[in-house]
Amino acid sequence: MSEYNKIYIPRDSSSLSMGAEKVAVAFQLALQSSNTNDTTIVRNGSRGLYWLEPMVEVDTPEGRVAYGPVKARDVESLVAQGMLEGKQDHPLCLGLTEEIPYLKKQQRLTFARAGVIDPVSLDDYLATDGYTGLKRAIELSPQAIVDEVKESGLRGRGGAAFPTGIKWQTVLGAQSAQKYIVCNADEGDSGTFADRLQMEADPFGLIEGMTIAGLAVGATQGYIYLREEYPHAHEILDEAIAIAEQNNYLGDNVLGSGNAFHLEVRLGAKAYICGEETALLESLEGKRGMVRPKPPIPALEGLFGQPTVVNNVLSLSTVAIILAKGADFYKDFGMGRSLGTMPFQLAGNLKYAGLVEMAFGITLRELLYDFGGGSFNGKPLRSVQAGGPLGTYMPESQWDVKMDYEEMAALGAVLGHGGIVAFDDSVDMAEQARFSMEFCVVESCGKCTPCRIGSTRGVEVIDKIRAGEDREDNIELLEELCETMVDGSLCAMGGMTPFPVQSALKYFSEDFS
Amino acid sequence: MSSSSPNATPSKAVAVNAAHLSAITSHIDNNAQKPGPLLPILHDIQNDIGYIPDAAISEISKRLNLSRAEVHGVVSFYHHFSTKPRGRHIIEVCCAESCQALGGRDLQKHAKDKLGLDWYQTSKDGEITLEPVYCLGNCACSPAVRVGKQILGRVDNDDFDELIEELTTVPVTLMEGR
């Protein structure tokens, strides 16, 4: 039995938020008292099946067997009923992990290792094809790496969906003694947690992707701009970077290739706007996170005025997969101009909230019901906000949309970073619209007037409408204000804040009367 | 124990003491060589002292060759940085959409009522500061609350009360030294 002596207990933020640490302590005590000293506890990331967390797994000859959601008080009975031997009698047993339908139906590429490996074990990473992409990239010319990424069709997963390879081409072509790779890990959209999970479950994937990006464009320094709200991701990234440095995967001479690549995590300080790439660069430089006008684009004049690749966590992590498996493999997934897979994040009032990585083209309804299982509290779903706080509220008539960038855009909706927040029929859409404006008041950088002032006026007008004051006139005023913000704002913060408001007015007008 | 005594008034201890000043200097020293050192310096100071004292702004501006206004501008831009001492525990309640969809607004109200505090206020005994946060990335386990480095999921009003109870319970030390 000696190869089957591991218990996996997740250590990602969400699992910890549901009590995984207490469960780990309880197992430690149980192992000590039952004299099963050859069994070790592995702290893995999460598979992203969050309604089952803390989900504990044990190795068996048939594969890993899962139990969840486990509370510390369940540990005694789990051990007594033979969990450590992989017996499946306990009511919390979920069977083989890989056979859980929610997971089995998914197409996990970017998240293939999430929850499978110990996130800070380089051995685990290497044993699951890790660093295959970098080793291949070292054999290729910078142009060939960029071509591979272009060929894959990968588009920026942060939300803007700009083709990653084209951005890299610009940076590769720029002449400069110093270039930078900046990872945008300021995942501020409510309803999204894929970046966090990636960093907490498979940090080497991101580190590898950034190193490949460095080789591709000739950058020797990378920064991960991480939001302060992710303390666990911070610890795990720092640990993984130190391990990569010790093993020559980062440093002055990466794997003896003659190329240098250094990596550092920098923390944000609670500012949603710093997810906008130019505000992020200002913040990295030690300034207020004020949006820069474009041009110049960051690819030519980015961090400290130098050519800079700014990519999202998922884009960079996916590059490692593309280089490992080839562009053809990756672009086989997806539809139209949205190629590959998208990690959708099911959140809000859903029974089975979690991470669903699927090829583009799955419908919103499938995500909400086949995966999400409908509402958490059993009430009918009424409204869905996709794409974060700047995304539209979608009524049920739109839920058959195929989730890809173009199909969503055709509805005026936003796919963004793939967050999906569901609301039941108790939602007050006028209150949600007010919140969108209020959020913009709190988070606007203040550089441009439509965003800075418009959001404050938006809150006021919505308050008047909700109070029944000159309702029709004020709705008209709100509509005009929204247009002004969309047309006149410098960046997506002010330019898209009206999207949820306009959609609430259009599809849920009864809530404004 | 003085910091946890209900009679302590840490908010009055604003005057920067020598220990603070030397801490500030060393945090500047540790980061000054980094490109774009300001945020790392501010984080280190706040992690250490609990807030950004006025003296830190002067010291940083001298060392980084910035105006006080520039440093102050950065400190005031970010919601995370505080120029006033805060409580021993910072409780952040998520106010974003996913948490709203599962009763987050009720939880916000309950938190304020329970503690008798509005956002960014600190309890009189210096124990707890209440802050809003816009997303902790725990959206699959909404509503979420953060205390220090700990994130909690599926928090209802009772869970919140239990948390406050845990945080404000001080071990009895009557027998000590006997």
Short mmCIF file of C-alpha atoms in Angstrom, two decimals, chain A residues 267-513:
data_model
loop_
_atom_site.label_atom_id
_atom_site.label_comp_id
_atom_site.label_asym_id
_atom_site.label_seq_id
_atom_site.Cartn_x
_atom_site.Cartn_y
_atom_site.Cartn_z
CA LEU A 267 1.15 44.21 -4.13
CA GLY A 268 -1.63 46.56 -5.05
CA ALA A 269 -3.43 48.45 -2.32
CA LYS A 270 -7.15 48.10 -2.94
CA ALA A 271 -7.92 50.06 -6.07
CA TYR A 272 -10.18 48.45 -8.69
CA ILE A 273 -8.89 50.81 -11.36
CA CYS A 274 -5.42 49.28 -11.12
CA GLY A 275 -6.79 46.33 -13.08
CA GLU A 276 -6.77 48.73 -16.04
CA GLU A 277 -3.35 48.18 -17.55
CA THR A 278 -2.10 51.77 -17.67
CA ALA A 279 -3.30 52.52 -14.14
CA LEU A 280 -1.57 49.31 -13.09
CA LEU A 281 1.70 50.50 -14.62
CA GLU A 282 1.42 53.85 -12.83
CA SER A 283 0.85 51.99 -9.58
CA LEU A 284 3.86 49.73 -10.19
CA GLU A 285 5.93 52.86 -10.70
CA GLY A 286 4.82 54.03 -7.25
CA LYS A 287 2.22 56.54 -8.29
CA ARG A 288 -1.49 57.05 -7.92
CA GLY A 289 -3.28 54.53 -10.13
CA MET A 290 -4.38 57.10 -12.71
CA VAL A 291 -5.27 55.93 -16.19
CA ARG A 292 -2.87 57.02 -18.95
CA PRO A 293 -4.21 58.15 -22.30
CA LYS A 294 -3.39 55.76 -25.16
CA PRO A 295 -1.39 56.05 -27.39
CA PRO A 296 1.33 55.44 -26.54
CA ILE A 297 0.39 51.82 -25.97
CA PRO A 298 2.17 49.96 -23.15
CA ALA A 299 3.68 47.56 -25.69
CA LEU A 300 5.83 50.49 -26.83
CA GLU A 301 5.93 52.75 -23.77
CA GLY A 302 4.86 50.81 -20.73
CA LEU A 303 6.52 50.33 -17.37
CA PHE A 304 9.07 53.09 -16.73
CA GLY A 305 8.49 54.12 -20.33
CA GLN A 306 9.87 50.85 -21.71
CA PRO A 307 8.22 48.29 -24.01
CA THR A 308 6.04 46.11 -21.80
CA VAL A 309 3.86 43.06 -22.20
CA VAL A 310 0.89 43.37 -19.85
CA ASN A 311 -1.08 40.13 -19.75
CA ASN A 312 -3.58 38.55 -17.42
CA VAL A 313 -2.70 35.58 -15.19
CA LEU A 314 -4.71 33.16 -17.29
CA SER A 315 -3.30 34.36 -20.62
CA LEU A 316 0.25 33.88 -19.38
CA SER A 317 -0.48 30.52 -17.77
CA THR A 318 -2.15 29.33 -20.94
CA VAL A 319 0.94 30.24 -22.97
CA ALA A 320 2.82 27.54 -21.08
CA ILE A 321 0.22 24.99 -22.27
CA ILE A 322 0.32 26.27 -25.85
CA LEU A 323 4.09 25.96 -26.01
CA ALA A 324 3.96 22.51 -24.42
CA LYS A 325 1.21 21.07 -26.60
CA GLY A 326 1.36 23.23 -29.69
CA ALA A 327 -0.89 25.90 -31.15
CA ASP A 328 -2.89 23.34 -33.15
CA PHE A 329 -3.84 21.44 -30.04
CA TYR A 330 -5.09 24.59 -28.35
CA LYS A 331 -7.04 26.12 -31.21
CA ASP A 332 -8.89 22.87 -31.73
CA PHE A 333 -11.07 24.00 -28.86
CA GLY A 334 -13.52 26.86 -29.18
CA MET A 335 -15.50 28.47 -31.98
CA GLY A 336 -15.25 31.33 -34.47
CA ARG A 337 -12.63 33.80 -33.36
CA SER A 338 -12.82 32.64 -29.75
CA LEU A 339 -10.38 29.77 -29.72
CA GLY A 340 -9.31 27.53 -26.88
CA THR A 341 -11.01 27.21 -23.54
CA MET A 342 -12.43 29.74 -21.12
CA PRO A 343 -12.40 29.29 -17.37
CA PHE A 344 -15.93 30.37 -16.43
CA GLN A 345 -16.53 31.20 -12.82
CA LEU A 346 -19.95 30.44 -11.42
CA ALA A 347 -20.77 32.68 -8.48
CA GLY A 348 -23.50 34.41 -6.59
CA ASN A 349 -26.76 32.59 -5.99
CA LEU A 350 -25.94 29.23 -7.55
CA LYS A 351 -26.14 25.82 -5.95
CA TYR A 352 -22.93 24.49 -7.44
CA ALA A 353 -20.66 27.51 -7.66
CA GLY A 354 -17.15 26.92 -8.89
CA LEU A 355 -14.74 26.91 -11.78
CA VAL A 356 -15.87 25.50 -15.11
CA GLU A 357 -13.23 25.44 -17.84
CA MET A 358 -14.88 24.68 -21.17
CA ALA A 359 -14.31 25.44 -24.82
CA PHE A 360 -15.98 28.67 -25.93
CA GLY A 361 -19.49 28.03 -27.18
CA ILE A 362 -21.19 26.52 -24.14
CA THR A 363 -24.44 28.35 -23.46
CA LEU A 364 -25.05 30.50 -20.42
CA ARG A 365 -28.07 28.35 -19.57
CA GLU A 366 -25.92 25.21 -19.55
CA LEU A 367 -23.51 26.93 -17.20
CA LEU A 368 -26.30 28.13 -14.90
CA TYR A 369 -28.28 24.90 -14.74
CA ASP A 370 -26.26 21.91 -15.98
CA PHE A 371 -23.23 23.00 -14.02
CA GLY A 372 -24.58 25.56 -11.56
CA GLY A 373 -27.63 23.52 -10.62
CA GLY A 374 -29.89 26.59 -10.50
CA SER A 375 -30.14 28.86 -7.50
CA PHE A 376 -28.51 28.19 -4.14
CA ASN A 377 -31.66 28.92 -2.20
CA GLY A 378 -34.17 27.22 -4.49
CA LYS A 379 -35.82 30.42 -5.72
CA PRO A 380 -36.11 31.06 -9.46
CA LEU A 381 -33.14 32.84 -11.06
CA ARG A 382 -33.99 36.21 -12.52
CA SER A 383 -30.89 38.08 -13.57
CA VAL A 384 -27.29 37.25 -14.37
CA GLN A 385 -24.38 39.63 -14.44
CA ALA A 386 -21.63 38.31 -16.67
CA GLY A 387 -18.19 39.80 -17.07
CA GLY A 388 -17.78 41.57 -13.74
CA PRO A 389 -19.18 44.82 -12.34
CA LEU A 390 -18.96 46.49 -15.74
CA GLY A 391 -20.89 43.72 -17.47
CA THR A 392 -24.57 43.84 -18.35
CA TYR A 393 -27.37 42.22 -16.38
CA MET A 394 -28.81 39.54 -18.62
CA PRO A 395 -32.49 38.56 -18.50
CA GLU A 396 -33.57 34.97 -19.05
CA SER A 397 -34.35 35.66 -22.73
CA GLN A 398 -30.60 35.95 -23.31
CA TRP A 399 -29.43 32.84 -21.47
CA ASP A 400 -29.23 30.69 -24.58
CA VAL A 401 -26.34 32.77 -25.87
CA LYS A 402 -23.26 30.80 -26.76
CA MET A 403 -20.48 32.06 -24.55
CA ASP A 404 -17.88 33.49 -26.87
CA TYR A 405 -16.56 37.01 -27.27
CA GLU A 406 -18.46 37.85 -30.46
CA GLU A 407 -21.80 36.25 -29.55
CA MET A 408 -21.83 38.07 -26.24
CA ALA A 409 -20.83 41.36 -27.88
CA ALA A 410 -23.68 40.94 -30.38
CA LEU A 411 -26.09 41.07 -27.42
CA GLY A 412 -24.30 44.09 -26.02
CA ALA A 413 -23.14 41.80 -23.21
CA VAL A 414 -19.67 41.24 -21.89
CA LEU A 415 -17.77 37.98 -21.51
CA GLY A 416 -14.86 39.75 -19.85
CA HIS A 417 -12.88 37.61 -17.46
CA GLY A 418 -15.57 34.93 -17.40
CA GLY A 419 -17.30 35.71 -14.13
CA ILE A 420 -20.99 34.84 -13.88
CA VAL A 421 -23.01 36.13 -10.94
CA ALA A 422 -26.57 34.86 -10.65
CA PHE A 423 -29.38 36.57 -8.75
CA ASP A 424 -32.73 35.13 -7.71
CA ASP A 425 -36.11 36.83 -8.09
CA SER A 426 -35.70 38.83 -4.89
CA VAL A 427 -33.15 41.07 -6.58
CA ASP A 428 -34.04 44.75 -6.92
CA MET A 429 -32.50 45.73 -10.24
CA ALA A 430 -32.79 49.45 -9.52
CA GLU A 431 -30.70 48.84 -6.42
CA GLN A 432 -28.17 46.91 -8.52
CA ALA A 433 -28.04 49.76 -11.04
CA ARG A 434 -27.43 52.20 -8.21
CA PHE A 435 -24.62 50.00 -6.93
CA SER A 436 -22.91 50.06 -10.34
CA MET A 437 -22.76 53.84 -10.21
CA GLU A 438 -21.81 53.84 -6.53
CA PHE A 439 -18.96 51.43 -7.21
CA CYS A 440 -17.70 53.79 -9.90
CA VAL A 441 -17.84 56.69 -7.41
CA VAL A 442 -15.66 54.72 -5.01
CA GLU A 443 -13.25 53.33 -7.59
CA SER A 444 -12.94 55.99 -10.30
CA CYS A 445 -9.38 57.27 -10.58
CA GLY A 446 -10.80 60.74 -11.14
CA LYS A 447 -8.81 61.59 -14.22
CA CYS A 448 -11.71 62.12 -16.61
CA THR A 449 -14.89 64.02 -15.86
CA PRO A 450 -17.58 61.68 -17.23
CA CYS A 451 -16.43 58.93 -14.91
CA ARG A 452 -15.59 61.03 -11.86
CA ILE A 453 -18.65 63.30 -11.86
CA GLY A 454 -20.97 61.18 -13.96
CA SER A 455 -20.98 58.33 -11.49
CA THR A 456 -21.93 60.62 -8.60
CA ARG A 457 -24.73 62.17 -10.65
CA GLY A 458 -25.78 58.65 -11.63
CA VAL A 459 -26.28 57.65 -8.00
CA GLU A 460 -28.30 60.83 -7.39
CA VAL A 461 -30.54 60.36 -10.41
CA ILE A 462 -31.21 56.72 -9.61
CA ASP A 463 -32.10 57.71 -6.04
CA LYS A 464 -34.62 60.20 -7.42
CA ILE A 465 -36.10 57.58 -9.74
CA ARG A 466 -36.40 55.10 -6.91
CA ALA A 467 -38.08 57.77 -4.79
CA GLY A 468 -40.58 58.36 -7.59
CA GLU A 469 -39.43 61.92 -8.24
CA ASP A 470 -40.10 63.07 -11.85
CA ARG A 471 -39.66 59.50 -12.86
CA GLU A 472 -39.85 59.77 -16.64
CA ASP A 473 -37.69 62.87 -16.88
CA ASN A 474 -35.10 61.36 -14.60
CA ILE A 475 -34.98 58.10 -16.53
CA GLU A 476 -34.34 60.11 -19.67
CA LEU A 477 -31.64 62.03 -17.84
CA LEU A 478 -30.08 58.78 -16.64
CA GLU A 479 -30.07 57.41 -20.18
CA GLU A 480 -28.32 60.53 -21.46
CA LEU A 481 -25.84 60.43 -18.62
CA CYS A 482 -25.05 56.81 -19.47
CA GLU A 483 -24.42 57.74 -23.10
CA THR A 484 -22.11 60.55 -22.06
CA MET A 485 -20.11 58.23 -19.83
CA VAL A 486 -19.88 55.54 -22.52
CA ASP A 487 -18.76 58.00 -25.19
CA GLY A 488 -16.67 60.36 -23.14
CA SER A 489 -14.70 58.33 -20.62
CA LEU A 490 -11.00 57.67 -20.95
CA CYS A 491 -11.07 53.97 -20.07
CA ALA A 492 -13.44 51.06 -19.53
CA MET A 493 -14.22 52.02 -15.92
CA GLY A 494 -16.33 55.05 -16.85
CA GLY A 495 -17.02 53.73 -20.34
CA MET A 496 -18.62 50.50 -19.17
CA THR A 497 -20.10 51.40 -15.77
CA PRO A 498 -23.30 52.36 -17.64
CA PHE A 499 -23.63 48.85 -19.17
CA PRO A 500 -25.20 47.24 -16.11
CA VAL A 501 -27.32 50.36 -15.56
CA GLN A 502 -28.61 50.49 -19.14
CA SER A 503 -29.35 46.77 -19.16
CA ALA A 504 -31.22 47.03 -15.87
CA LEU A 505 -33.31 49.87 -17.32
CA LYS A 506 -33.94 48.01 -20.56
CA TYR A 507 -34.70 44.51 -19.35
CA PHE A 508 -35.93 45.10 -15.82
CA SER A 509 -37.73 48.42 -16.19
CA GLU A 510 -40.49 47.29 -13.80
CA ASP A 511 -38.00 47.64 -10.94
CA PHE A 512 -37.66 51.35 -11.60
CA SER A 513 -41.32 52.18 -11.16
#
